[in-house]
CSV table of C-alpha atoms in Angstrom, one decimal:
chain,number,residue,atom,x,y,z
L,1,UNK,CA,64.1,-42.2,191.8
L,2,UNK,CA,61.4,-44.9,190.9
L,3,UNK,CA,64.1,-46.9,188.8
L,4,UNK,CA,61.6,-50.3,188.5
L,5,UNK,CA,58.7,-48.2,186.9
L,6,UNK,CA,61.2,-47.2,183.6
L,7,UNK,CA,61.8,-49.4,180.4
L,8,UNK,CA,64.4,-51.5,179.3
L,9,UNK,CA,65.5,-48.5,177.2
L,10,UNK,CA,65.0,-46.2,180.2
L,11,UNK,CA,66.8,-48.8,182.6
L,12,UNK,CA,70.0,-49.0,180.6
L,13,UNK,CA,70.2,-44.9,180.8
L,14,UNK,CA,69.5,-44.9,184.7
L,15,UNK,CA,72.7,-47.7,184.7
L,16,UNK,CA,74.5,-45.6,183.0
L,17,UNK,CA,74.0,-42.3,184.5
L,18,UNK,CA,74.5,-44.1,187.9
L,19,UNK,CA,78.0,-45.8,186.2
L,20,UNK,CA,78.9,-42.0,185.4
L,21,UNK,CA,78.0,-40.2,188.8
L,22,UNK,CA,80.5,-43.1,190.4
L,23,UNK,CA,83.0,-42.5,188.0
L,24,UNK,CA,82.8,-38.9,188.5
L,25,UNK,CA,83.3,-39.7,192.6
L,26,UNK,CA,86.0,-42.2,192.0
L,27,UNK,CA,88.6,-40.3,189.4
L,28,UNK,CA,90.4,-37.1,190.9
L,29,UNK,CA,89.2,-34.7,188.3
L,30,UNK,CA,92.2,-32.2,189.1
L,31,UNK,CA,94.6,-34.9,187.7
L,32,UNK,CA,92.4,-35.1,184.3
L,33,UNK,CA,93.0,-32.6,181.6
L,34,UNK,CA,89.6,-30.3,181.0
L,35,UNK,CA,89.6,-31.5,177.8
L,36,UNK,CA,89.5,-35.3,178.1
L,37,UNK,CA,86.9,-34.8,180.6
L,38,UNK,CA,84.7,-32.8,178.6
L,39,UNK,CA,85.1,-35.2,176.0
L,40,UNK,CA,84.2,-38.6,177.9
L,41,UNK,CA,81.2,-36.9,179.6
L,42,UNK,CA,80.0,-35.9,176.0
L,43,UNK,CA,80.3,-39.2,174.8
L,44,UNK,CA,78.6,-40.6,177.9
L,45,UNK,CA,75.9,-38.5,177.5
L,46,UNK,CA,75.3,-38.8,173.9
L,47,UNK,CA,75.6,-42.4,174.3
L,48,UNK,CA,73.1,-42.5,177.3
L,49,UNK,CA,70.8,-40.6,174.9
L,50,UNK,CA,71.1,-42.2,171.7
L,51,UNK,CA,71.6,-39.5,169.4
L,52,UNK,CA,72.4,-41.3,165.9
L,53,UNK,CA,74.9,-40.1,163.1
L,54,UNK,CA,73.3,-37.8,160.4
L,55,UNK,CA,73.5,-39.4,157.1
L,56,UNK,CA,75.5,-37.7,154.3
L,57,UNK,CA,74.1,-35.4,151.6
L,58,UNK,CA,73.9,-36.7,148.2
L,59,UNK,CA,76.4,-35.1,145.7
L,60,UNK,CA,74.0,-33.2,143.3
L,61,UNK,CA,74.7,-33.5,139.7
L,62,UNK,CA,77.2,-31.4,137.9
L,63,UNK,CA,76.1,-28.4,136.0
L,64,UNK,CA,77.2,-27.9,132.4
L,65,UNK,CA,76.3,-26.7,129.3
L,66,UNK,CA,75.1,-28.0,126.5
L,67,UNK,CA,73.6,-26.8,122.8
L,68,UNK,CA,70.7,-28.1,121.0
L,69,UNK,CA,72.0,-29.2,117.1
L,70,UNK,CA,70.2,-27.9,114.5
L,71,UNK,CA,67.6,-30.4,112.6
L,72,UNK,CA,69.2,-29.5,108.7
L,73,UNK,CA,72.4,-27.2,107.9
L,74,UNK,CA,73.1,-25.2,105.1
L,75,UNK,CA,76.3,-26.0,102.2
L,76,UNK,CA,79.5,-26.8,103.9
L,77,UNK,CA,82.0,-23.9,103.5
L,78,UNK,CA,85.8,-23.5,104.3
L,79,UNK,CA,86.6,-20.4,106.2
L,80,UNK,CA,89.9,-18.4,105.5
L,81,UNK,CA,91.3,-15.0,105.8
L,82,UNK,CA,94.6,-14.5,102.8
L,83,UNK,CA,95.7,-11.1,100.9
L,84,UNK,CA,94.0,-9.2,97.9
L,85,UNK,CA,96.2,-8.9,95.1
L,86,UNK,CA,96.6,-8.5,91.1
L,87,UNK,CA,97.3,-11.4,89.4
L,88,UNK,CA,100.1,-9.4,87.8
L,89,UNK,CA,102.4,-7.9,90.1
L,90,UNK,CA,105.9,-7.0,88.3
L,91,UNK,CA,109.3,-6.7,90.3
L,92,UNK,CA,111.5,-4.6,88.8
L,93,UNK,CA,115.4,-4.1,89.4
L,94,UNK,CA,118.5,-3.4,87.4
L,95,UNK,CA,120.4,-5.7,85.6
L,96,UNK,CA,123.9,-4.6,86.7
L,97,UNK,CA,125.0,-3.0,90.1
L,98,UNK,CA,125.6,0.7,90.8
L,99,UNK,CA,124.7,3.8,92.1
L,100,UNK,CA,121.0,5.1,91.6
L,101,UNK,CA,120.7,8.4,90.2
L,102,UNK,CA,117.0,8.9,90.5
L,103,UNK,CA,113.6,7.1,91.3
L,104,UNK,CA,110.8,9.0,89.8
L,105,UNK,CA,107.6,7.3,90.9
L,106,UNK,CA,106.0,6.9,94.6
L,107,UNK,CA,104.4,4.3,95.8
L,108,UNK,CA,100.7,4.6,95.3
L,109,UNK,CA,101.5,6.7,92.2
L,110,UNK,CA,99.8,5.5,88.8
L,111,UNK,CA,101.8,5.0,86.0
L,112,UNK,CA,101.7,4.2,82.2
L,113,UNK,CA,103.3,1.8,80.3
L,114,UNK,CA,107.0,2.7,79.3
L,115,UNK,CA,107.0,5.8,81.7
L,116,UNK,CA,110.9,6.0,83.5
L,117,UNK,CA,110.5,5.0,86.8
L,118,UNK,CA,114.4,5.0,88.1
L,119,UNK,CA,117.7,5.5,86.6
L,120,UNK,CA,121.2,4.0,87.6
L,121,UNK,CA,124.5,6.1,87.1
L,122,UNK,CA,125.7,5.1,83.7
L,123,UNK,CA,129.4,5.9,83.9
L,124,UNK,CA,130.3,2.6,85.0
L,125,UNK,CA,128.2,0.8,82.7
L,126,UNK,CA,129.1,3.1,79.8
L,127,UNK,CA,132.9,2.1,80.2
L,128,UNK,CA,131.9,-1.1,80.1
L,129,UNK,CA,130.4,-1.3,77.1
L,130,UNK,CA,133.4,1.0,75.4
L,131,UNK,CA,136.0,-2.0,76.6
L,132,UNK,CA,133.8,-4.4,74.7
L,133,UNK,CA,133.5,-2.2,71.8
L,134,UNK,CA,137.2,-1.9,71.9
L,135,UNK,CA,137.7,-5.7,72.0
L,136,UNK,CA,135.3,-6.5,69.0
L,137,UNK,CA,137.4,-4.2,67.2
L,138,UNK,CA,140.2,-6.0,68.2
L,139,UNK,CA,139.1,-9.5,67.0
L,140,UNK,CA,137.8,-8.4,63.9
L,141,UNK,CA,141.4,-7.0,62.8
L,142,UNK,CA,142.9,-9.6,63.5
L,143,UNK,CA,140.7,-12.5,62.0
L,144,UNK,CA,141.2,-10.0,58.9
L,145,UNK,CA,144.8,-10.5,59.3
L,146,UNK,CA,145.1,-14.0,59.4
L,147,UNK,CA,142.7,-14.8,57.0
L,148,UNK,CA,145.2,-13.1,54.3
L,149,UNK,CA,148.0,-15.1,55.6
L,150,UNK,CA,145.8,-17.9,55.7
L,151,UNK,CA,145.7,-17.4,51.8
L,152,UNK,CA,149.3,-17.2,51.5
L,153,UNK,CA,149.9,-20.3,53.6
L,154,UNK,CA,151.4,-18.4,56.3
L,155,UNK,CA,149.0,-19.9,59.2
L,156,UNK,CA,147.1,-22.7,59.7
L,157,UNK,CA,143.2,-23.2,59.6
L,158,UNK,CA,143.4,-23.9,63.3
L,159,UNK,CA,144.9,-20.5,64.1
L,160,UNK,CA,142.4,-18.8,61.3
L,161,UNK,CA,139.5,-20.7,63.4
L,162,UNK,CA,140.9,-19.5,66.7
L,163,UNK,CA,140.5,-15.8,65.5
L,164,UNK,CA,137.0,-16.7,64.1
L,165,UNK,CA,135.8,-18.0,68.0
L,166,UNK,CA,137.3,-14.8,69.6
L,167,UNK,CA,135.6,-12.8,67.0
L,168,UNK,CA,132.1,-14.3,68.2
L,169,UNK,CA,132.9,-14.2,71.9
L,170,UNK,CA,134.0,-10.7,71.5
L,171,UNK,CA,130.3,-10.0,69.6
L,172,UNK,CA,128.3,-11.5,72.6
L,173,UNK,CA,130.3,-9.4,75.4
L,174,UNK,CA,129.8,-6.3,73.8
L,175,UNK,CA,125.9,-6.7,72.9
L,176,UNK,CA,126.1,-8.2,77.0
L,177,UNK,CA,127.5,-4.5,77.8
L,178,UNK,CA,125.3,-2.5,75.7
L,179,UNK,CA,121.8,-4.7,77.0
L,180,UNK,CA,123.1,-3.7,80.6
L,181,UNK,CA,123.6,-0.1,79.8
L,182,UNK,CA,120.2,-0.4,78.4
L,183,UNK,CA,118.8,-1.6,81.8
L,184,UNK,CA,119.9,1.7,83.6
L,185,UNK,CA,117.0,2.9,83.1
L,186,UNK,CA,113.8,1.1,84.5
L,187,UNK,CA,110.8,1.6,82.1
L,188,UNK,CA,107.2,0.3,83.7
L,189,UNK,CA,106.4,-3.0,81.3
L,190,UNK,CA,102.3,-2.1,82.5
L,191,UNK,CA,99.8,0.5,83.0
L,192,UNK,CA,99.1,0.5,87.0
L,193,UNK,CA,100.4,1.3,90.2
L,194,UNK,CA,103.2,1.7,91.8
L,195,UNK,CA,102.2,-1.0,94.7
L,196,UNK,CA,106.2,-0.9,96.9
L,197,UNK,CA,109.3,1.6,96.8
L,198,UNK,CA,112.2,-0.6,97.8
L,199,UNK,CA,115.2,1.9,97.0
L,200,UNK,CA,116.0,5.7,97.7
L,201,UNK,CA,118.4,7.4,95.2
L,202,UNK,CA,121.8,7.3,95.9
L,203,UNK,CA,121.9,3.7,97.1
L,204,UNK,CA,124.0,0.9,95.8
L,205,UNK,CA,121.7,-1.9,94.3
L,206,UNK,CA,122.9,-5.0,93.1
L,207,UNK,CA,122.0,-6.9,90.3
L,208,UNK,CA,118.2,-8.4,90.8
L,209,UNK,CA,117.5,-6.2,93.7
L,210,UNK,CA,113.9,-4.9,93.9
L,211,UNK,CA,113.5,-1.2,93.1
L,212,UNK,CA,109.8,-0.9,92.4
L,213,UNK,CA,106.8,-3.5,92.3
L,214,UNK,CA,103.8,-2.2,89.9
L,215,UNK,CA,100.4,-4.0,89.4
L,216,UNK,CA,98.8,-4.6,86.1
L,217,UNK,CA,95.4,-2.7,86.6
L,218,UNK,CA,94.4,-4.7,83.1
L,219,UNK,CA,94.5,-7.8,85.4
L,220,UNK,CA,91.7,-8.9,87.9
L,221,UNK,CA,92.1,-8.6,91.5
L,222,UNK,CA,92.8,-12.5,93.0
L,223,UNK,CA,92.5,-13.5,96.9
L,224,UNK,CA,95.8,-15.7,97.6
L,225,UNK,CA,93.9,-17.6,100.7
L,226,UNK,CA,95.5,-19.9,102.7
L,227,UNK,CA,93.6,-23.3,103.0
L,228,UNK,CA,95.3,-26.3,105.1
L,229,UNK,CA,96.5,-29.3,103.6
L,230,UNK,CA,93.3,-31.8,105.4
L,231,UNK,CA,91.1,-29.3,104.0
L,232,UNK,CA,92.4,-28.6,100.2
L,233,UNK,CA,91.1,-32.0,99.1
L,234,UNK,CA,87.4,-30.1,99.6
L,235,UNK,CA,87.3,-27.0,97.4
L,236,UNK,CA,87.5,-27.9,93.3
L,237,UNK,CA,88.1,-24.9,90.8
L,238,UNK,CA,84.7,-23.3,90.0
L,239,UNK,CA,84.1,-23.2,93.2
L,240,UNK,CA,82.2,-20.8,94.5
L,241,UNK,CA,83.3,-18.2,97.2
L,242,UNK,CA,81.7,-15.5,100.0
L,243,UNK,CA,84.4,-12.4,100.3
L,244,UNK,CA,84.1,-10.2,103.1
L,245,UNK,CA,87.0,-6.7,103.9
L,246,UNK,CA,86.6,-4.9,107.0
L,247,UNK,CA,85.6,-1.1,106.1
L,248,UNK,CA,83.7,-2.7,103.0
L,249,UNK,CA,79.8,-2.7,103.0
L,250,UNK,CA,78.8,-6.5,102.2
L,251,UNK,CA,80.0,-9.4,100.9
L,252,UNK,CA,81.0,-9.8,97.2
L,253,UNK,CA,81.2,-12.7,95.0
L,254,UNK,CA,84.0,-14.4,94.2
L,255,UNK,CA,85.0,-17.7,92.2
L,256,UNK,CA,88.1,-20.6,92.7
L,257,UNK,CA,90.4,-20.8,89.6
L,258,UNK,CA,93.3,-22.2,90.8
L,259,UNK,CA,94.4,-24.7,93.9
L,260,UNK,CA,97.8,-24.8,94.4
L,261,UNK,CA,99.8,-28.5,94.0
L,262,UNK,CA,102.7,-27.5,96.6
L,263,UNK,CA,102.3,-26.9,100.5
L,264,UNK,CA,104.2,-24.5,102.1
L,265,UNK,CA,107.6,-25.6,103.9
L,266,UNK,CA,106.8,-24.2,107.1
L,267,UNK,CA,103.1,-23.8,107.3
L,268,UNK,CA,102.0,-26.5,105.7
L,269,UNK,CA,98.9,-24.9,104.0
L,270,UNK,CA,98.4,-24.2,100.2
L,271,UNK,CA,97.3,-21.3,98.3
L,272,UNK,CA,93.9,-21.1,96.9
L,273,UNK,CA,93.6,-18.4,94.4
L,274,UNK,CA,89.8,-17.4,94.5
L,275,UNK,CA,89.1,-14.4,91.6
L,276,UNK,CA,87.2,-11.5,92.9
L,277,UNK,CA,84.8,-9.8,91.1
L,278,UNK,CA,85.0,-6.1,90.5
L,279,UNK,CA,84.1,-3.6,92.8
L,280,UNK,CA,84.7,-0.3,93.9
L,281,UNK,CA,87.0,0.1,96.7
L,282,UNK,CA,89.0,-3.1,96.4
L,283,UNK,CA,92.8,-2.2,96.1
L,284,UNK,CA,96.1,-4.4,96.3
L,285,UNK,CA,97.2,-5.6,99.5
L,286,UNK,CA,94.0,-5.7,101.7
L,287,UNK,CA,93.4,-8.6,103.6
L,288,UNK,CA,89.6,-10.0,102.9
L,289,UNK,CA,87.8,-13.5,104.7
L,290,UNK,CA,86.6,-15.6,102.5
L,291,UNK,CA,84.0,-18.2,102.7
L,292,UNK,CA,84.5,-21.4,100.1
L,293,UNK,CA,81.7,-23.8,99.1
L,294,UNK,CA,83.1,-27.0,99.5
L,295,UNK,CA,82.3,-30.6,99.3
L,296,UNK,CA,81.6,-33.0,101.6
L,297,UNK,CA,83.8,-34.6,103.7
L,298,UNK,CA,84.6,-38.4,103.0
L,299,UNK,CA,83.9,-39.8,106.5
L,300,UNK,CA,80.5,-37.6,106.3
L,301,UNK,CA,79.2,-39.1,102.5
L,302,UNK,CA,76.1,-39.7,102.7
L,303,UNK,CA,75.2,-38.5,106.2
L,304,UNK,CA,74.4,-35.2,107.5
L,305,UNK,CA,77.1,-33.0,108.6
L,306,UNK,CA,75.9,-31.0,111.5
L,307,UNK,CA,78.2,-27.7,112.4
L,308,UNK,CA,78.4,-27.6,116.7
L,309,UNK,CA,80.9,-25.3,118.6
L,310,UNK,CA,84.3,-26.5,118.4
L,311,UNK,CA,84.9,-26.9,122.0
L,312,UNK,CA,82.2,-29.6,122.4
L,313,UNK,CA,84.9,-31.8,120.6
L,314,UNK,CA,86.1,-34.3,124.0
L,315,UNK,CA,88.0,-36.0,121.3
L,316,UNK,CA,89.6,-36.4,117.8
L,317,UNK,CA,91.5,-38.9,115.8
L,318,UNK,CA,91.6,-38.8,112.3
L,319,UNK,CA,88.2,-38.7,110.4
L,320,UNK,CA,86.3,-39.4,114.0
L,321,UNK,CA,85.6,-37.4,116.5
L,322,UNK,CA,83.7,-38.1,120.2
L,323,UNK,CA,81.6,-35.9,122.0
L,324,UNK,CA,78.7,-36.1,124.9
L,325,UNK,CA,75.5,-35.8,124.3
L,326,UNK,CA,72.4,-35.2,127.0
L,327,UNK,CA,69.6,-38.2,126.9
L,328,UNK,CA,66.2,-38.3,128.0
L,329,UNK,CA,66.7,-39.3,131.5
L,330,UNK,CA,69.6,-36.2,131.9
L,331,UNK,CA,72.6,-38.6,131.5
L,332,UNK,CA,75.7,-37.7,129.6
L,333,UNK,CA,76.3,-40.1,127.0
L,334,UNK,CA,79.4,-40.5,125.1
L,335,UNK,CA,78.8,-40.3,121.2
L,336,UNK,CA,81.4,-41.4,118.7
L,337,UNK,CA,81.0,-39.7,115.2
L,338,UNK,CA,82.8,-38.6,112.3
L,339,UNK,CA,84.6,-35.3,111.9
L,340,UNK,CA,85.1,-32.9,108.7
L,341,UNK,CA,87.8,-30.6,110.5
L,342,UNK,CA,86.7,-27.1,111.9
L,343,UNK,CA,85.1,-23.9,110.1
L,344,UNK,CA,86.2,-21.0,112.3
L,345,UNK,CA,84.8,-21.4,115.4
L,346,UNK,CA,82.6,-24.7,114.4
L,347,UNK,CA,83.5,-28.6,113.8
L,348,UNK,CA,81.6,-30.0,111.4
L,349,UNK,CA,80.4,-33.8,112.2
L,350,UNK,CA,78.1,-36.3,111.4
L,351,UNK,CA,76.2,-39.0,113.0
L,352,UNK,CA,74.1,-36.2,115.7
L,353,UNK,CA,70.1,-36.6,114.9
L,354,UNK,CA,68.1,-32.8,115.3
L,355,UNK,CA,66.9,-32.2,118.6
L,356,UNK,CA,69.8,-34.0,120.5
L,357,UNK,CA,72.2,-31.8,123.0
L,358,UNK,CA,75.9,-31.6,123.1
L,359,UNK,CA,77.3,-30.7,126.1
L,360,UNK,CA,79.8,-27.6,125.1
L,361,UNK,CA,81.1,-26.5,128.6
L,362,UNK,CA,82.0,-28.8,131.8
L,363,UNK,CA,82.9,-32.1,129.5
L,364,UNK,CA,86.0,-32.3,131.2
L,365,UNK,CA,84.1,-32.9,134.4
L,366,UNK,CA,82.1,-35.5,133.1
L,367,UNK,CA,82.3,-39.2,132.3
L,368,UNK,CA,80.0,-41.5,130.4
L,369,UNK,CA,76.7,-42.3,131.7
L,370,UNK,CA,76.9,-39.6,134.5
L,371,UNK,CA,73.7,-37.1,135.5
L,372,UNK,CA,74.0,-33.8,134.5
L,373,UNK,CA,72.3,-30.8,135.1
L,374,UNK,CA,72.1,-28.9,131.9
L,375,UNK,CA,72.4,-24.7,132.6
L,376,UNK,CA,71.2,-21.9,130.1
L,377,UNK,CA,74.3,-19.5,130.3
L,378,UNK,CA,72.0,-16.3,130.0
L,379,UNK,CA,69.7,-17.4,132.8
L,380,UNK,CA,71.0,-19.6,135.1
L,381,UNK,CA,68.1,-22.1,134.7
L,382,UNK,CA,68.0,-25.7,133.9
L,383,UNK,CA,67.4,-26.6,130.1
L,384,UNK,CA,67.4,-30.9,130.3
L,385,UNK,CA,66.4,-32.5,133.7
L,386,UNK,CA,69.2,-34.1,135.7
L,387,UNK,CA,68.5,-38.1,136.0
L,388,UNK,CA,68.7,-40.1,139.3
């Protein structure tokens, strides 16, 4: 081999392919694991080639998705789902306990004003009122008697005033006894619907029991709608309101008379009591979705509150909220602006210009001033370019 008629590069192989054809005389290959030797004449070879390292790939950009926000948005409404009502629905139950004897109404069943709707056994009550008929008998004899020894001098005007006070307790037990036989019938104080049957005959029932709940057809149908308590400041009485029932064609018209002042112990939301207007087809009891006009929030005065999907919200504290948004150059830019609460599905927010995406799915993945690669989830093709 003409070893003086190579390069420098070529002489330094020929030394080493020489340095590995002595090796391979010298060491007693049956003492050497295969292995190791496969190995160090691989890495003689590669090194008398010069094969170089490939380079790594670069880590493309993640893929997310992202929503373009709307350039102008329509009045800001409260979303809420509560239960369809009249506002006035009547308990009614017996004064006294016993035994009833009948209930003559159903539940669904319309009735008339001061139709008999249960009865109570009256033996009970009827004894009752014949021992304080008995005792008012009683003290009137004998304040009669000692008011004509009282003229004689016989007694004193403390004893004749004693008789007097019995007299007049005696009075109010008896007219107590007779109002409670009175009550063993229940009489319906409206003309309505029986709306609940909470008693069969021949139970027990004590005093202040429900029997039978009717609804005042003369009164208008109200939605009791739950609104919570960061929200309530937003919706003013007058207020107008979008009603929707499932099984009903449309949305009707309704209006806000009356916010309530107290939350509730253990959900914390108050009742908003939005009046419907009539319709066919509306009945006690259905539960209806309402939409409420309300105003703007206070961190958003003045600005324009944008709605965006809920779940593009990285974070919020208070009135502020942060989310990404997609620039020009296919970065993800973190975006601090203020928050109005959600409406359903949707945050409300302000500070976002029209035009601008929010990333929506993949935030999590994502930290300020990354590339993205912004996916339509229909198509599976790019929307915003990725930036290097």
């Amino acid at each position: 081999m003409r070893l003086w008629s190579l390069s420098r590069a070529g002489l330094t192989t020929a030394r080493a392919s020489r340095s590995l054809i002595v090796y391979h005389r010298s060491v007693k290959w049956d003492a050497v694991p295969k292995a190791s030797a496969a190995a160090a004449v691989l890495l003689l070879a590669l090194g008398g080639c010069g094969v170089a390292a490939k380079p790594p790939e670069p880590v493309a950009a993640p893929v997310v998705q992202a929503v373009r926000v709307a350039a102008g948005e329509g009045p800001i409404t409260i979303q809420t789902t509560g239960r369809v009502a009249r506002r006035r629905e009547v308990d009614l139950s017996f004064r006294a306990s016993g035994v009833v004897t009948s209930i003559r109404a159903e539940q669904g069943q319309a009735v008339q004003a001061g139709q008999i709707l249960a009865t109570l056994d009256p033996t009970g009550l009827a004894a009752a009122e014949q021992r304080a008929a008995a005792e008012l008998e009683r003290a009137r004899r004998d304040l009669a008697r000692d008011q004509a020894l009282f003229e004689k001098g016989f007694v004193s005007r403390q004893r004749l005033d004693d008789r007097s006070s019995a007299l007049q307790a005696a009075q109010a037990s008896y007219s107590a006894a007779a109002f409670d036989r009175r009550w063993a019938t229940l009489v319906s104080p409206v003309t309505g619907v029986v709306l609940e049957r909470a008693a069969q005959a021949g139970e027990v029932v004590q005093p202040g029991q429900t029997v039978l709940r009717v609804a005042d057809q003369q009164s208008p149908l109200v939605l009791w709608a739950p609104v919570p308590d960061r929200e309530v400041d937003r919706i003013r009485p007058g207020a107008s309101a979008s009603v929707e029932l499932d099984g009903v064609t449309g949305a009707f018209p309704g209006r806000v008379v009356r916010v309530g002042e107290r939350a509730g112990a253990r959900t914390g939301v108050i009742d908003v009591e939005i009046e419907l207007a009539p319709r066919i087809g509306l009945r006690s009891g259905q539960i209806a979705r309402a939409r409420i006009a309300a105003a703007q929030p206070p961190s958003a005065a003045g600005a324009l509150t944008t709605r965006i999907p809920a779940e593009a919200i990285v974070e919020a504290q208070g009135r502020t909220a942060a989310v990404l948004v997609v620039d020009a150059g296919g970065k993800a830019r973190r975006r601090t602006v203020s928050f109005g609460g959600f409406e359903g599905d949707h945050a409300l927010v302000g500070g976002l210009a029209g035009g601008e995406h929010v990333i929506t799915a993949g935030a999590g993945f994502v930290s300020d001033g990354d590339a993205v690669r912004v996916v339509d989830p229909h198509r599976g093709t790019s929307q915003v370019t990725a930036g290097r």
